[in-house]
Amino acid sequence: RAEIALFASEEKLKKVALSSTVIIEIFVQRTNGSAYFEYLSPAFEEIYELKVAQVMQNPQLCFEQIHPDDVANVWEAVGISLETLSILQHEWRVITPSGKIKWLCTNLRPEWRKNGDTAWYGTVSDISDETPPPLPVEARVLWYWKPDWAYCSGLDEQILEAMLAVANAGVQIWVISNKGAPVRGLPEHPHIQA
């Protein structure tokens, strides 16, 4: 009777995995630092354009798809999750065999195993349609905020008007201040961040 219930439960889980558009996975990092996938749902093949069986044999095929600009951040996020046993939530890009750049988002819960390995259980989603492409470097500005400018007659208003004009042109602005002084009085705009 227990075997029948277990079989029915496994069949339900298989149906969920087959119908899911997100990757359901179990990712394991051994104590020696090497990593592999213990389970990958069928959605993996559509998102990564690789066969599950190939990647189960050679996980490096998956890791090689990480966008060169995102490799360090991905492994840093994995390292933090490993060290703190915190949920791994991260966004990064992959370049598929067909040349497509896809944005992925992971939500994996780590679990330490008795043999010292760490396993992450959860999902990876393709969020390419949800994530706007990053602005080119030329469209980003780091604005140095010097609070004492605000005491120069009229200059503060001119600075804010210029900042707003730049932001309205679609340029992302990050505002930093000198000596750790708080940044106040910035115009409310989605392209302006302190």
Coordinates of C-alpha atoms in Angstrom, one line a residue:
R1 CA 0.0 0.0 0.0
A2 CA 2.8 2.4 0.9
E3 CA 4.6 1.6 -2.4
I4 CA 1.4 2.4 -4.4
A5 CA 1.1 5.8 -2.6
L6 CA 4.8 6.5 -3.2
F7 CA 4.4 5.6 -6.9
A8 CA 1.3 7.9 -7.2
S9 CA 3.2 10.7 -5.5
E10 CA 6.2 10.3 -7.9
E11 CA 3.8 10.3 -10.9
K12 CA 2.3 13.6 -9.7
L13 CA 5.7 15.2 -9.3
K14 CA 6.7 14.0 -12.8
K15 CA 3.6 15.7 -14.2
V16 CA 4.4 18.9 -12.4
A17 CA 8.0 18.8 -13.7
L18 CA 6.8 18.1 -17.3
S19 CA 4.3 20.9 -17.3
S20 CA 6.5 23.5 -15.6
T21 CA 8.1 26.3 -17.7
V22 CA 10.7 26.8 -14.9
I23 CA 13.6 24.5 -14.3
I24 CA 13.2 22.5 -11.1
E25 CA 16.6 21.4 -10.0
I26 CA 18.9 19.9 -7.4
F27 CA 22.4 21.4 -7.6
V28 CA 25.1 19.9 -5.4
Q29 CA 28.6 21.3 -4.5
R30 CA 31.0 18.7 -3.1
T31 CA 33.4 19.5 -0.3
N32 CA 36.2 19.6 -2.9
G33 CA 34.5 22.5 -4.7
S34 CA 33.3 20.5 -7.7
A35 CA 29.6 20.8 -8.6
Y36 CA 27.0 18.8 -10.4
F37 CA 23.3 18.5 -11.0
E38 CA 21.5 15.7 -9.2
Y39 CA 18.2 16.6 -11.0
L40 CA 17.1 18.8 -13.8
S41 CA 13.5 19.0 -15.0
P42 CA 12.6 19.0 -18.8
A43 CA 12.3 22.8 -18.9
F44 CA 16.1 22.9 -18.7
E45 CA 16.4 21.8 -22.4
E46 CA 14.2 24.6 -23.6
I47 CA 15.9 27.3 -21.6
Y48 CA 19.5 26.2 -22.0
E49 CA 19.2 24.5 -25.4
L50 CA 21.1 21.5 -24.0
K51 CA 20.0 17.9 -23.3
V52 CA 19.5 17.1 -19.6
A53 CA 21.5 13.9 -20.0
Q54 CA 24.5 15.8 -21.4
V55 CA 24.6 18.2 -18.5
M56 CA 24.1 15.4 -15.9
Q57 CA 27.2 13.8 -17.4
N58 CA 29.1 17.1 -17.8
P59 CA 27.8 20.1 -15.7
Q60 CA 30.5 22.3 -17.1
L61 CA 28.4 22.6 -20.3
C62 CA 25.9 24.5 -18.3
F63 CA 28.4 26.6 -16.4
E64 CA 30.1 27.6 -19.7
Q65 CA 26.9 29.3 -20.8
I66 CA 27.1 31.9 -18.1
H67 CA 27.7 35.4 -19.7
P68 CA 31.4 36.4 -19.2
D69 CA 30.4 39.6 -17.4
D70 CA 28.3 37.6 -14.9
V71 CA 30.6 34.6 -14.1
A72 CA 32.2 36.2 -11.0
N73 CA 28.8 37.4 -9.6
V74 CA 27.2 34.0 -10.0
W75 CA 29.9 32.1 -8.2
E76 CA 30.1 34.9 -5.5
A77 CA 26.3 34.5 -4.9
V78 CA 26.7 30.7 -4.7
G79 CA 29.6 31.1 -2.3
I80 CA 27.6 33.4 0.0
S81 CA 24.7 31.0 0.0
L82 CA 27.0 28.1 0.7
E83 CA 28.7 30.0 3.6
T84 CA 25.5 31.3 5.2
L85 CA 23.1 28.6 4.1
S86 CA 20.8 31.4 2.9
I87 CA 18.5 31.1 -0.1
L88 CA 20.2 31.6 -3.4
Q89 CA 18.3 34.3 -5.2
H90 CA 20.3 35.7 -8.1
E91 CA 19.8 37.0 -11.7
W92 CA 22.3 36.5 -14.4
R93 CA 22.6 36.0 -18.2
V94 CA 23.5 33.0 -20.2
I95 CA 24.5 32.7 -23.9
T96 CA 22.8 29.6 -25.4
P97 CA 24.3 27.5 -28.2
S98 CA 22.1 29.4 -30.7
G99 CA 23.6 32.7 -29.5
K100 CA 20.6 33.9 -27.6
I101 CA 21.2 35.9 -24.5
K102 CA 18.7 35.0 -21.8
W103 CA 18.2 36.5 -18.3
L104 CA 17.7 33.8 -15.6
C105 CA 16.6 34.1 -12.0
T106 CA 17.2 31.4 -9.4
N107 CA 15.5 30.7 -6.2
L108 CA 17.3 27.8 -4.5
R109 CA 17.3 26.7 -0.8
P110 CA 20.6 25.1 0.4
E111 CA 20.8 22.1 2.6
W112 CA 24.0 20.8 4.2
R113 CA 24.4 17.0 3.8
K114 CA 26.0 14.6 6.3
N115 CA 28.9 13.9 3.9
G116 CA 29.7 17.7 3.9
D117 CA 28.3 18.4 0.5
T118 CA 25.7 21.2 0.0
A119 CA 22.6 20.7 -2.1
W120 CA 20.4 23.5 -3.4
Y121 CA 16.7 22.6 -4.1
G122 CA 14.5 25.0 -6.1
T123 CA 13.9 26.6 -9.4
V124 CA 15.5 28.6 -12.2
S125 CA 13.3 30.8 -14.4
D126 CA 13.8 32.5 -17.7
I127 CA 12.9 36.1 -17.1
S128 CA 14.2 37.5 -20.4
D129 CA 10.8 39.0 -21.2
E130 CA 10.6 40.6 -17.8
T131 CA 14.1 42.1 -17.6
P132 CA 14.8 45.2 -19.6
P133 CA 18.1 45.1 -21.3
P134 CA 20.8 46.9 -19.4
L135 CA 21.7 50.4 -20.5
P136 CA 24.9 50.7 -22.5
V137 CA 27.8 52.0 -20.6
E138 CA 27.5 55.3 -22.4
A139 CA 24.0 55.8 -20.9
R140 CA 25.2 55.5 -17.3
V141 CA 26.4 58.4 -15.2
L142 CA 27.9 58.6 -11.7
W143 CA 26.9 62.0 -10.3
Y144 CA 29.1 63.3 -7.5
W145 CA 26.9 65.1 -5.0
K146 CA 28.6 67.8 -2.9
P147 CA 26.1 69.0 -0.4
D148 CA 27.7 72.4 0.1
W149 CA 26.8 73.3 -3.5
A150 CA 23.3 73.7 -2.2
Y151 CA 24.4 76.8 -0.4
C152 CA 25.6 78.5 -3.6
S153 CA 22.9 80.9 -4.7
G154 CA 20.7 79.2 -7.3
L155 CA 23.3 76.6 -8.2
D156 CA 21.3 73.8 -6.5
E157 CA 18.3 74.4 -8.7
Q158 CA 20.5 74.4 -11.8
I159 CA 22.1 71.1 -10.8
L160 CA 18.8 69.5 -10.2
E161 CA 17.4 70.7 -13.5
A162 CA 20.4 69.3 -15.3
M163 CA 20.1 66.0 -13.5
L164 CA 16.4 65.7 -14.4
A165 CA 17.2 66.6 -18.1
V166 CA 19.8 63.9 -18.2
A167 CA 17.5 61.3 -16.5
N168 CA 14.6 62.3 -18.9
A169 CA 17.0 61.5 -21.8
G170 CA 17.0 57.9 -20.6
V171 CA 20.4 57.9 -18.8
Q172 CA 20.7 56.0 -15.5
I173 CA 22.2 58.3 -12.8
W174 CA 23.8 57.0 -9.6
V175 CA 24.4 59.8 -7.1
I176 CA 27.2 59.6 -4.5
S177 CA 28.1 62.2 -1.9
N178 CA 31.4 63.3 -0.5
K179 CA 32.4 62.3 3.1
G180 CA 29.4 60.0 3.4
A181 CA 27.0 63.0 3.7
P182 CA 23.4 62.1 3.0
V183 CA 22.0 62.7 -0.4
R184 CA 18.8 64.7 -0.1
G185 CA 16.4 66.6 -2.3
L186 CA 16.9 64.5 -5.4
P187 CA 14.1 64.7 -8.0
E188 CA 11.9 61.6 -8.0
H189 CA 12.7 59.8 -11.2
P190 CA 13.1 56.1 -12.0
H191 CA 16.6 56.8 -13.5
I192 CA 17.9 58.6 -10.5
Q193 CA 19.2 56.6 -7.5
A194 CA 21.2 57.6 -4.4

